[in-house]
Coordinates of C-alpha atoms in Angstrom, one line a residue:
M1 CA 43.1 16.7 51.1
T2 CA 39.8 15.7 49.3
S3 CA 37.8 18.0 47.2
E4 CA 35.1 18.2 49.8
Q5 CA 37.4 19.5 52.6
V6 CA 37.2 23.1 53.6
V7 CA 40.4 25.2 53.7
I8 CA 40.7 27.3 56.9
S9 CA 43.1 30.2 56.6
A10 CA 44.5 32.2 59.5
F11 CA 46.3 35.5 58.6
Y12 CA 47.3 38.8 59.9
K13 CA 49.6 41.7 59.1
F14 CA 50.5 44.9 60.9
V15 CA 50.6 47.6 58.4
A16 CA 49.5 51.2 58.3
L17 CA 46.0 51.5 56.8
D18 CA 44.9 55.1 56.7
D19 CA 41.9 54.0 54.6
H20 CA 41.0 51.1 56.8
Q21 CA 37.2 51.8 56.3
A22 CA 37.6 51.4 52.6
V23 CA 39.8 48.3 53.1
R24 CA 37.0 46.8 55.2
T25 CA 34.4 47.5 52.5
Q26 CA 36.7 45.9 49.9
L27 CA 37.5 42.8 52.0
L28 CA 33.9 42.2 52.7
A29 CA 33.0 42.4 49.0
V30 CA 35.8 40.1 47.9
A31 CA 34.9 37.6 50.7
E32 CA 31.2 37.6 49.7
A33 CA 32.0 37.2 46.0
N34 CA 34.1 34.1 46.8
D35 CA 31.7 32.6 49.3
M36 CA 34.1 32.8 52.2
R37 CA 33.0 32.6 55.8
G38 CA 34.7 33.6 59.0
S39 CA 35.8 36.8 60.7
V40 CA 38.2 39.6 59.8
L41 CA 39.2 42.6 61.8
V42 CA 40.4 45.8 60.1
A43 CA 42.1 48.6 62.0
P44 CA 44.4 51.5 61.3
E45 CA 47.3 49.1 62.4
G46 CA 46.4 46.3 59.9
I47 CA 44.2 43.2 59.4
N48 CA 43.6 40.0 61.3
G49 CA 41.3 37.1 60.4
T50 CA 40.4 33.5 59.9
L51 CA 38.3 32.6 56.9
A52 CA 37.1 29.3 55.4
G53 CA 36.1 28.2 51.9
S54 CA 36.8 25.9 49.0
R55 CA 40.4 25.7 47.7
T56 CA 39.4 27.5 44.5
N57 CA 37.6 30.3 46.4
T58 CA 40.4 30.6 49.0
N59 CA 43.0 31.0 46.3
A60 CA 40.9 33.6 44.5
F61 CA 40.2 35.6 47.7
F62 CA 43.9 35.9 48.6
D63 CA 45.0 36.6 45.1
Q64 CA 42.7 39.6 45.2
V65 CA 43.7 40.7 48.7
R66 CA 47.4 40.5 47.8
S67 CA 46.8 42.8 44.8
D68 CA 46.9 45.6 47.4
A69 CA 50.6 46.5 47.5
R70 CA 50.5 46.8 51.3
L71 CA 49.3 43.2 51.6
T72 CA 51.4 41.5 48.9
D73 CA 53.5 39.6 51.4
L74 CA 50.5 38.6 53.5
E75 CA 51.3 35.2 55.1
V76 CA 48.6 32.6 55.6
K77 CA 48.5 29.4 57.7
E78 CA 46.2 26.7 56.5
S79 CA 44.3 23.8 58.1
F80 CA 41.5 21.7 56.9
S81 CA 38.1 20.5 58.0
D82 CA 35.4 18.2 56.6
T83 CA 32.7 20.7 57.6
M84 CA 32.4 24.5 57.4
P85 CA 33.5 25.9 60.8
F86 CA 31.9 29.3 60.4
L87 CA 28.2 30.4 59.9
R88 CA 28.7 33.7 58.1
I89 CA 31.2 36.3 57.0
K90 CA 32.0 39.2 59.3
V91 CA 34.4 42.0 58.5
R92 CA 34.6 44.5 61.4
L93 CA 36.3 47.8 62.0
K94 CA 38.3 47.9 65.3
K95 CA 40.7 50.3 67.0
E96 CA 43.3 47.4 67.2
I97 CA 43.4 44.1 65.4
V98 CA 44.5 42.5 68.7
T99 CA 43.5 44.5 71.8
F100 CA 46.4 45.4 74.0
R101 CA 45.9 49.1 75.0
Q102 CA 49.6 49.8 75.2
P103 CA 51.6 52.2 73.1
V104 CA 53.5 49.7 71.0
D105 CA 54.2 49.7 67.2
P106 CA 55.0 46.2 65.9
T107 CA 55.8 47.7 62.4
S108 CA 58.9 49.4 63.8
R109 CA 60.1 47.0 66.5
V110 CA 59.5 43.3 67.4
G111 CA 61.4 40.4 68.9
T112 CA 63.4 37.9 67.0
Y113 CA 61.4 35.4 65.0
I114 CA 62.1 31.7 65.8
A115 CA 61.1 29.2 63.1
A116 CA 59.1 26.2 64.2
E117 CA 61.9 23.8 63.4
D118 CA 64.2 25.8 65.7
W119 CA 61.7 26.3 68.6
N120 CA 62.5 23.1 70.6
Q121 CA 66.2 24.0 70.8
V122 CA 65.4 27.5 72.0
I123 CA 62.9 26.7 74.7
S124 CA 65.1 23.8 76.0
Q125 CA 67.8 26.3 77.0
P126 CA 67.9 26.7 80.8
D127 CA 68.4 30.5 80.7
V128 CA 65.4 31.1 78.5
L129 CA 62.1 32.1 80.2
V130 CA 59.3 30.6 78.1
I131 CA 56.0 32.5 78.2
D132 CA 52.6 31.6 76.9
T133 CA 50.9 34.9 76.0
R134 CA 47.4 33.4 75.8
N135 CA 44.7 33.6 78.4
E136 CA 44.4 31.0 81.2
E137 CA 41.5 29.1 79.6
E138 CA 43.5 28.6 76.4
V139 CA 46.6 27.6 78.4
A140 CA 44.7 25.0 80.4
L141 CA 43.8 23.1 77.1
G142 CA 47.4 22.8 76.0
T143 CA 50.8 24.5 76.1
F144 CA 54.6 23.9 75.7
A145 CA 56.7 22.0 78.2
N146 CA 58.0 24.3 81.0
A147 CA 56.0 27.4 79.7
V148 CA 54.9 30.0 82.2
D149 CA 51.2 30.8 82.4
P150 CA 50.7 34.5 83.1
G151 CA 47.3 33.8 84.5
T152 CA 45.5 36.4 82.4
T153 CA 41.8 36.4 81.4
S154 CA 42.6 38.7 78.4
F155 CA 45.6 40.0 76.5
T156 CA 45.1 43.5 78.0
E157 CA 46.4 42.1 81.3
F158 CA 49.7 40.9 79.8
A159 CA 51.4 44.2 80.7
D160 CA 50.5 43.7 84.3
F161 CA 52.2 40.3 84.2
V162 CA 55.3 41.8 82.6
A163 CA 55.5 44.3 85.5
T164 CA 56.1 41.3 87.8
L165 CA 59.3 40.3 85.9
D166 CA 62.8 41.7 86.3
P167 CA 64.6 42.2 83.0
A168 CA 67.9 41.7 84.8
E169 CA 66.8 38.3 86.1
H170 CA 65.2 37.3 82.8
P171 CA 67.3 38.8 79.9
R172 CA 66.3 36.0 77.5
V173 CA 62.6 35.4 76.8
A174 CA 60.8 33.2 74.3
M175 CA 57.1 33.6 73.9
F176 CA 54.3 32.1 71.8
C177 CA 50.6 32.4 71.0
T178 CA 48.1 30.7 68.7
G179 CA 49.0 32.3 65.4
G180 CA 51.7 34.8 66.3
I181 CA 49.8 38.0 66.4
R182 CA 49.7 38.5 70.1
C183 CA 53.5 38.0 70.3
E184 CA 54.1 40.8 67.8
K185 CA 52.8 43.3 70.4
A186 CA 54.0 41.4 73.4
S187 CA 57.6 41.2 72.2
S188 CA 57.6 44.8 71.1
Y189 CA 56.3 45.8 74.6
M190 CA 58.9 43.7 76.5
L191 CA 61.7 45.2 74.5
D192 CA 60.4 48.6 75.4
Q193 CA 60.4 47.5 79.1
G194 CA 64.2 46.7 79.0
F195 CA 64.3 42.9 78.2
E196 CA 67.4 42.3 76.1
D197 CA 66.7 39.2 74.1
V198 CA 63.1 38.7 73.2
M199 CA 62.1 35.8 70.9
H200 CA 58.8 34.6 69.6
L201 CA 57.5 31.6 67.6
K202 CA 57.0 32.6 64.0
G203 CA 53.5 31.6 62.9
G204 CA 52.6 30.6 66.5
I205 CA 51.4 27.2 67.7
L206 CA 49.5 26.5 64.5
K207 CA 52.7 26.8 62.4
Y208 CA 54.6 24.6 64.9
L209 CA 51.9 21.9 64.8
E210 CA 52.0 22.0 61.0
D211 CA 55.8 21.8 60.7
V212 CA 57.0 19.7 63.6
E213 CA 56.4 15.9 63.8
A214 CA 54.4 14.7 66.8
D215 CA 57.2 12.4 68.0
E216 CA 59.6 15.4 68.1
S217 CA 57.1 17.8 69.7
L218 CA 57.3 19.6 73.0
W219 CA 53.6 20.6 72.7
H220 CA 51.2 19.0 75.2
G221 CA 47.4 18.9 74.8
E222 CA 45.2 20.7 72.2
C223 CA 45.2 24.2 70.8
F224 CA 42.2 26.4 71.2
V225 CA 41.0 28.0 67.9
F226 CA 38.5 30.7 67.3
D227 CA 35.9 28.8 65.3
E228 CA 33.5 25.9 65.6
R229 CA 36.2 23.3 65.8
V230 CA 37.0 24.7 69.3
T231 CA 40.4 22.9 69.5
V232 CA 42.8 21.2 67.1
D233 CA 45.2 18.4 67.9
H234 CA 48.8 17.9 66.8
E235 CA 47.6 16.9 63.3
L236 CA 45.5 20.1 63.1
E237 CA 42.4 17.9 63.1
P238 CA 39.4 18.9 65.3
G239 CA 40.1 18.0 68.9
D240 CA 38.0 16.5 71.7
Y241 CA 36.5 19.7 73.1
T242 CA 33.1 21.3 72.4
L243 CA 31.8 24.7 73.2
C244 CA 29.4 25.6 76.0
R245 CA 26.7 27.8 74.4
G246 CA 26.0 29.4 77.7
C247 CA 29.4 30.9 78.3
R248 CA 31.5 29.8 75.3
R249 CA 34.1 27.9 77.4
A250 CA 35.8 24.8 75.9
L251 CA 34.4 21.6 77.5
S252 CA 36.1 18.3 77.8
A253 CA 34.3 14.9 77.8
A254 CA 34.5 15.0 81.6
D255 CA 33.0 18.5 81.7
R256 CA 30.1 17.2 79.6
E257 CA 29.4 14.4 82.1
D258 CA 28.9 16.9 84.9
V259 CA 25.4 17.3 86.2
A260 CA 25.5 21.1 85.5
F261 CA 26.1 20.5 81.8
E262 CA 23.1 20.9 79.6
E263 CA 23.7 20.9 75.8
G264 CA 23.3 24.4 74.4
V265 CA 22.5 25.9 77.8
S266 CA 25.1 25.6 80.6
C267 CA 28.2 24.0 82.1
L268 CA 29.7 23.8 85.6
A269 CA 31.4 27.2 85.1
C270 CA 28.3 29.2 84.1
F271 CA 25.5 27.2 85.8
P272 CA 25.6 29.1 89.1
D273 CA 24.9 32.4 87.4
L274 CA 22.3 31.1 85.0
T275 CA 19.0 32.9 85.4
T276 CA 15.6 31.3 84.6
D277 CA 15.0 33.7 81.8
R278 CA 18.4 33.1 80.1
A279 CA 18.0 29.3 80.5
S280 CA 14.6 29.5 78.8
R281 CA 16.0 31.4 75.9
L282 CA 19.0 29.1 75.5
R283 CA 16.7 26.0 75.6
E284 CA 14.5 27.4 72.9
R285 CA 17.6 28.2 70.8
Q286 CA 18.8 24.6 71.3
H287 CA 15.4 23.3 70.4
Q288 CA 15.5 25.3 67.1
I289 CA 19.0 24.0 66.4
K290 CA 17.7 20.4 66.7
L291 CA 14.7 21.1 64.5
A292 CA 17.0 22.6 61.9
H293 CA 19.3 19.6 62.1
A294 CA 16.4 17.2 61.7
R295 CA 15.5 19.1 58.5
G296 CA 19.1 18.9 57.2
A297 CA 19.4 22.7 57.5
K298 CA 21.9 24.8 59.5
H299 CA 20.8 27.0 62.3
L300 CA 22.9 29.7 63.9
G301 CA 25.1 27.9 66.4
W302 CA 24.7 24.5 64.7
K303 CA 27.6 22.2 64.8
R304 CA 27.7 18.7 63.2
P305 CA 27.8 16.1 66.1

Protein backbone atom coordinates (compact mmCIF):
# COMPACT_ATOMS: atom_id res chain seq x y z
CA MET A 1 0.00 0.00 0.00
CA THR A 2 1.37 3.42 -0.90
CA SER A 3 1.18 6.37 1.47
CA GLU A 4 -1.42 8.02 -0.78
CA GLN A 5 -3.92 5.17 -0.53
CA VAL A 6 -7.02 5.51 1.60
CA VAL A 7 -7.78 2.86 4.22
CA ILE A 8 -11.45 1.77 4.12
CA SER A 9 -12.60 0.13 7.36
CA ALA A 10 -15.81 -1.88 7.74
CA PHE A 11 -16.86 -2.80 11.27
CA TYR A 12 -19.77 -3.72 13.50
CA LYS A 13 -20.49 -5.07 16.93
CA PHE A 14 -23.69 -6.14 18.63
CA VAL A 15 -23.43 -4.93 22.21
CA ALA A 16 -25.87 -3.32 24.62
CA LEU A 17 -25.45 0.47 24.52
CA ASP A 18 -27.84 2.02 27.03
CA ASP A 19 -26.11 5.34 26.39
CA HIS A 20 -26.19 5.08 22.61
CA GLN A 21 -26.91 8.80 22.20
CA ALA A 22 -23.73 9.66 24.11
CA VAL A 23 -21.82 7.03 22.12
CA ARG A 24 -23.01 8.65 18.91
CA THR A 25 -21.76 12.06 20.07
CA GLN A 26 -18.38 10.63 21.06
CA LEU A 27 -17.93 8.68 17.82
CA LEU A 28 -18.71 11.75 15.73
CA ALA A 29 -16.21 13.86 17.68
CA VAL A 30 -13.46 11.25 17.33
CA ALA A 31 -14.16 10.78 13.62
CA GLU A 32 -14.08 14.51 12.94
CA ALA A 33 -10.91 14.96 14.96
CA ASN A 34 -9.20 12.31 12.83
CA ASP A 35 -10.61 13.51 9.49
CA MET A 36 -12.49 10.27 8.89
CA ARG A 37 -15.29 10.11 6.34
CA GLY A 38 -18.06 7.60 5.90
CA SER A 39 -21.15 6.45 7.76
CA VAL A 40 -21.73 4.93 11.20
CA LEU A 41 -25.01 3.74 12.70
CA VAL A 42 -25.46 3.65 16.47
CA ALA A 43 -28.38 1.90 18.19
CA PRO A 44 -29.17 0.37 21.56
CA GLU A 45 -28.02 -2.97 20.07
CA GLY A 46 -24.54 -1.78 18.94
CA ILE A 47 -22.60 0.00 16.18
CA ASN A 48 -22.15 -0.59 12.45
CA GLY A 49 -20.15 1.45 9.99
CA THR A 50 -17.71 1.95 7.16
CA LEU A 51 -15.16 4.74 7.44
CA ALA A 52 -12.21 5.87 5.35
CA GLY A 53 -9.09 7.86 6.14
CA SER A 54 -5.31 7.81 6.17
CA ARG A 55 -3.47 4.96 7.89
CA THR A 56 -2.39 7.24 10.73
CA ASN A 57 -5.85 8.67 11.29
CA THR A 58 -7.53 5.28 10.97
CA ASN A 59 -5.27 3.79 13.63
CA ALA A 60 -5.87 6.77 15.92
CA PHE A 61 -9.64 6.55 15.45
CA PHE A 62 -9.90 2.86 16.34
CA ASP A 63 -7.47 3.21 19.25
CA GLN A 64 -9.84 5.76 20.75
CA VAL A 65 -12.97 3.75 19.95
CA ARG A 66 -11.52 0.61 21.55
CA SER A 67 -10.78 2.54 24.73
CA ASP A 68 -14.47 1.95 25.51
CA ALA A 69 -14.43 -1.40 27.36
CA ARG A 70 -17.55 -2.52 25.46
CA LEU A 71 -15.75 -2.09 22.13
CA THR A 72 -12.26 -3.34 23.01
CA ASP A 73 -12.60 -6.41 20.79
CA LEU A 74 -14.14 -4.54 17.84
CA GLU A 75 -13.10 -6.31 14.63
CA VAL A 76 -12.33 -4.32 11.50
CA LYS A 77 -12.03 -5.44 7.87
CA GLU A 78 -9.85 -3.27 5.68
CA SER A 79 -9.60 -2.56 1.97
CA PHE A 80 -7.86 0.23 0.10
CA SER A 81 -8.54 2.82 -2.56
CA ASP A 82 -6.55 5.45 -4.42
CA THR A 83 -9.39 7.93 -3.88
CA MET A 84 -11.63 8.86 -0.96
CA PRO A 85 -14.89 6.88 -1.39
CA PHE A 86 -16.97 9.09 0.92
CA LEU A 87 -17.89 12.77 0.83
CA ARG A 88 -18.49 13.46 4.49
CA ILE A 89 -18.83 11.90 7.94
CA LYS A 90 -22.27 10.83 9.15
CA VAL A 91 -22.97 9.21 12.53
CA ARG A 92 -26.67 8.50 12.95
CA LEU A 93 -28.91 7.14 15.66
CA LYS A 94 -31.10 4.20 14.62
CA LYS A 95 -33.46 1.71 16.24
CA GLU A 96 -31.39 -1.15 14.76
CA ILE A 97 -27.90 -1.20 13.26
CA VAL A 98 -29.27 -3.52 10.59
CA THR A 99 -33.03 -3.31 10.12
CA PHE A 100 -34.76 -6.69 10.49
CA ARG A 101 -37.87 -5.95 12.60
CA GLN A 102 -37.83 -9.37 14.23
CA PRO A 103 -37.35 -10.14 17.95
CA VAL A 104 -33.82 -11.58 17.81
CA ASP A 105 -30.81 -11.00 20.06
CA PRO A 106 -27.46 -11.78 18.39
CA THR A 107 -25.64 -11.10 21.67
CA SER A 108 -27.20 -14.22 23.20
CA ARG A 109 -27.53 -16.66 20.28
CA VAL A 110 -26.09 -16.87 16.78
CA GLY A 111 -25.08 -19.58 14.35
CA THR A 112 -21.68 -21.22 14.07
CA TYR A 113 -18.98 -18.99 12.61
CA ILE A 114 -17.12 -20.47 9.63
CA ALA A 115 -13.69 -19.01 8.87
CA ALA A 116 -13.03 -17.91 5.30
CA GLU A 117 -10.45 -20.65 4.75
CA ASP A 118 -13.02 -23.32 5.72
CA TRP A 119 -15.96 -21.89 3.76
CA ASN A 120 -15.36 -23.75 0.49
CA GLN A 121 -15.42 -27.10 2.23
CA VAL A 122 -18.67 -26.27 4.04
CA ILE A 123 -20.66 -25.01 1.06
CA SER A 124 -19.48 -27.91 -1.12
CA GLN A 125 -21.29 -30.44 1.07
CA PRO A 126 -24.46 -31.69 -0.68
CA ASP A 127 -26.62 -31.59 2.46
CA VAL A 128 -25.89 -27.91 3.18
CA LEU A 129 -28.36 -25.28 1.97
CA VAL A 130 -26.31 -22.20 1.05
CA ILE A 131 -28.23 -18.91 1.39
CA ASP A 132 -27.25 -15.43 0.24
CA THR A 133 -28.95 -13.11 2.76
CA ARG A 134 -28.45 -9.95 0.67
CA ASN A 135 -31.06 -8.35 -1.56
CA GLU A 136 -31.64 -9.41 -5.15
CA GLU A 137 -29.79 -6.45 -6.68
CA GLU A 138 -26.65 -7.30 -4.70
CA VAL A 139 -26.97 -11.00 -5.53
CA ALA A 140 -27.19 -10.24 -9.25
CA LEU A 141 -23.73 -8.65 -9.21
CA GLY A 142 -22.00 -11.65 -7.67
CA THR A 143 -22.51 -14.60 -5.31
CA PHE A 144 -21.14 -18.00 -4.32
CA ALA A 145 -21.55 -21.10 -6.46
CA ASN A 146 -24.86 -22.90 -5.78
CA ALA A 147 -26.14 -20.23 -3.38
CA VAL A 148 -29.88 -19.64 -3.07
CA ASP A 149 -31.16 -16.14 -3.80
CA PRO A 150 -34.10 -15.38 -1.45
CA GLY A 151 -35.37 -12.78 -3.92
CA THR A 152 -35.70 -10.00 -1.34
CA THR A 153 -35.62 -6.27 -1.94
CA SER A 154 -34.62 -5.58 1.67
CA PHE A 155 -33.43 -7.56 4.67
CA THR A 156 -36.79 -7.08 6.39
CA GLU A 157 -38.23 -9.60 3.89
CA PHE A 158 -35.80 -12.35 4.88
CA ALA A 159 -38.16 -13.73 7.54
CA ASP A 160 -40.79 -14.27 4.82
CA PHE A 161 -38.25 -16.30 2.84
CA VAL A 162 -37.41 -18.41 5.89
CA ALA A 163 -41.12 -19.19 6.28
CA THR A 164 -40.99 -20.99 2.92
CA LEU A 165 -38.33 -23.42 4.17
CA ASP A 166 -38.90 -26.61 6.16
CA PRO A 167 -36.35 -27.10 8.99
CA ALA A 168 -36.81 -30.87 8.68
CA GLU A 169 -35.88 -30.72 5.00
CA HIS A 170 -32.97 -28.32 5.51
CA PRO A 171 -31.41 -29.05 8.92
CA ARG A 172 -28.01 -27.71 7.79
CA VAL A 173 -27.77 -24.14 6.53
CA ALA A 174 -24.79 -21.95 5.61
CA MET A 175 -25.40 -18.26 4.97
CA PHE A 176 -23.35 -15.24 4.02
CA CYS A 177 -23.60 -11.49 3.47
CA THR A 178 -21.26 -8.57 2.67
CA GLY A 179 -19.54 -8.09 6.01
CA GLY A 180 -21.26 -10.55 8.32
CA ILE A 181 -23.72 -8.32 10.13
CA ARG A 182 -26.93 -9.45 8.44
CA CYS A 183 -26.00 -13.07 9.15
CA GLU A 184 -25.79 -12.35 12.88
CA LYS A 185 -29.50 -11.66 12.95
CA ALA A 186 -30.43 -14.12 10.21
CA SER A 187 -28.68 -17.04 11.90
CA SER A 188 -30.19 -16.17 15.28
CA TYR A 189 -33.65 -16.01 13.69
CA MET A 190 -33.28 -19.34 11.85
CA LEU A 191 -32.18 -21.08 15.05
CA ASP A 192 -35.31 -19.69 16.73
CA GLN A 193 -37.37 -21.13 13.85
CA GLY A 194 -36.09 -24.65 14.50
CA PHE A 195 -33.20 -25.04 12.06
CA GLU A 196 -30.68 -27.32 13.76
CA ASP A 197 -27.28 -26.49 12.28
CA VAL A 198 -26.96 -22.88 11.15
CA MET A 199 -23.57 -21.64 9.98
CA HIS A 200 -22.43 -18.27 8.67
CA LEU A 201 -19.30 -16.89 7.00
CA LYS A 202 -17.26 -15.01 9.59
CA GLY A 203 -16.43 -11.55 8.30
CA GLY A 204 -18.67 -12.03 5.29
CA ILE A 205 -17.77 -11.86 1.62
CA LEU A 206 -15.19 -9.12 2.19
CA LYS A 207 -13.19 -11.31 4.56
CA TYR A 208 -13.41 -14.23 2.14
CA LEU A 209 -12.10 -12.11 -0.74
CA GLU A 210 -9.29 -10.90 1.50
CA ASP A 211 -8.20 -14.35 2.70
CA VAL A 212 -8.93 -16.78 -0.16
CA GLU A 213 -6.83 -16.81 -3.32
CA ALA A 214 -8.72 -16.21 -6.55
CA ASP A 215 -7.66 -19.53 -8.05
CA GLU A 216 -9.21 -21.35 -5.07
CA SER A 217 -12.32 -19.21 -4.87
CA LEU A 218 -15.94 -20.27 -5.27
CA TRP A 219 -17.03 -16.63 -5.53
CA HIS A 220 -18.34 -15.46 -8.91
CA GLY A 221 -18.69 -11.82 -9.95
CA GLU A 222 -18.22 -8.64 -7.92
CA CYS A 223 -19.34 -7.64 -4.45
CA PHE A 224 -21.54 -4.59 -3.91
CA VAL A 225 -20.21 -2.19 -1.28
CA PHE A 226 -21.92 0.80 0.27
CA ASP A 227 -19.64 3.58 -0.91
CA GLU A 228 -18.52 5.33 -4.07
CA ARG A 229 -16.57 2.28 -5.29
CA VAL A 230 -19.97 0.60 -5.88
CA THR A 231 -18.41 -2.88 -6.22
CA VAL A 232 -15.08 -4.56 -5.49
CA ASP A 233 -13.47 -7.46 -7.32
CA HIS A 234 -11.69 -10.49 -5.86
CA GLU A 235 -8.61 -8.37 -5.09
CA LEU A 236 -10.84 -5.87 -3.24
CA GLU A 237 -10.08 -3.32 -5.93
CA PRO A 238 -12.89 -1.10 -7.30
CA GLY A 239 -14.96 -3.10 -9.77
CA ASP A 240 -16.51 -2.35 -13.15
CA TYR A 241 -19.84 -0.95 -11.95
CA THR A 242 -20.86 2.67 -11.47
CA LEU A 243 -23.89 4.12 -9.73
CA CYS A 244 -27.03 5.51 -11.32
CA ARG A 245 -27.57 8.86 -9.63
CA GLY A 246 -31.25 8.69 -10.41
CA CYS A 247 -32.06 5.48 -8.53
CA ARG A 248 -28.70 4.38 -7.04
CA ARG A 249 -28.63 1.04 -8.85
CA ALA A 250 -25.31 -0.47 -9.83
CA LEU A 251 -24.74 -0.19 -13.59
CA SER A 252 -22.59 -2.42 -15.77
CA ALA A 253 -20.83 -1.25 -18.94
CA ALA A 254 -23.75 -2.67 -20.94
CA ASP A 255 -26.25 -0.76 -18.77
CA ARG A 256 -24.38 2.45 -19.53
CA GLU A 257 -24.70 1.80 -23.26
CA ASP A 258 -28.52 1.67 -23.07
CA VAL A 259 -30.39 4.58 -24.63
CA ALA A 260 -32.17 5.20 -21.31
CA PHE A 261 -28.88 5.89 -19.55
CA GLU A 262 -27.94 9.51 -18.95
CA GLU A 263 -24.97 10.20 -16.71
CA GLY A 264 -26.15 11.57 -13.38
CA VAL A 265 -29.81 11.34 -14.37
CA SER A 266 -31.27 7.95 -15.27
CA CYS A 267 -30.85 4.34 -16.32
CA LEU A 268 -33.10 1.71 -17.89
CA ALA A 269 -34.60 0.85 -14.48
CA CYS A 270 -35.65 4.35 -13.42
CA PHE A 271 -36.17 6.11 -16.75
CA PRO A 272 -39.86 5.07 -17.09
CA ASP A 273 -40.70 6.85 -13.82
CA LEU A 274 -38.52 9.91 -14.39
CA THR A 275 -40.55 13.13 -14.24
CA THR A 276 -39.61 16.26 -16.16
CA ASP A 277 -39.03 18.15 -12.92
CA ARG A 278 -36.77 15.49 -11.43
CA ALA A 279 -34.83 15.13 -14.67
CA SER A 280 -34.23 18.89 -14.72
CA ARG A 281 -32.95 18.88 -11.14
CA LEU A 282 -30.67 15.91 -11.75
CA ARG A 283 -29.25 17.45 -14.93
CA GLU A 284 -28.48 20.66 -13.07
CA ARG A 285 -26.79 18.65 -10.32
CA GLN A 286 -24.71 16.79 -12.90
CA HIS A 287 -23.79 20.11 -14.52
CA GLN A 288 -22.53 21.44 -11.19
CA ILE A 289 -20.51 18.26 -10.66
CA LYS A 290 -18.81 18.74 -14.02
CA LEU A 291 -18.05 22.38 -13.25
CA ALA A 292 -16.57 21.40 -9.88
CA HIS A 293 -14.49 18.69 -11.53
CA ALA A 294 -13.19 21.18 -14.09
CA ARG A 295 -12.08 23.43 -11.22
CA GLY A 296 -10.39 20.49 -9.50
CA ALA A 297 -12.88 20.63 -6.64
CA LYS A 298 -15.24 18.01 -5.29
CA HIS A 299 -18.98 18.42 -5.47
CA LEU A 300 -21.47 16.28 -3.61
CA GLY A 301 -21.93 13.15 -5.67
CA TRP A 302 -18.60 13.59 -7.46
CA LYS A 303 -16.63 10.51 -8.38
CA ARG A 304 -13.32 10.45 -10.14
CA PRO A 305 -13.82 8.97 -13.64
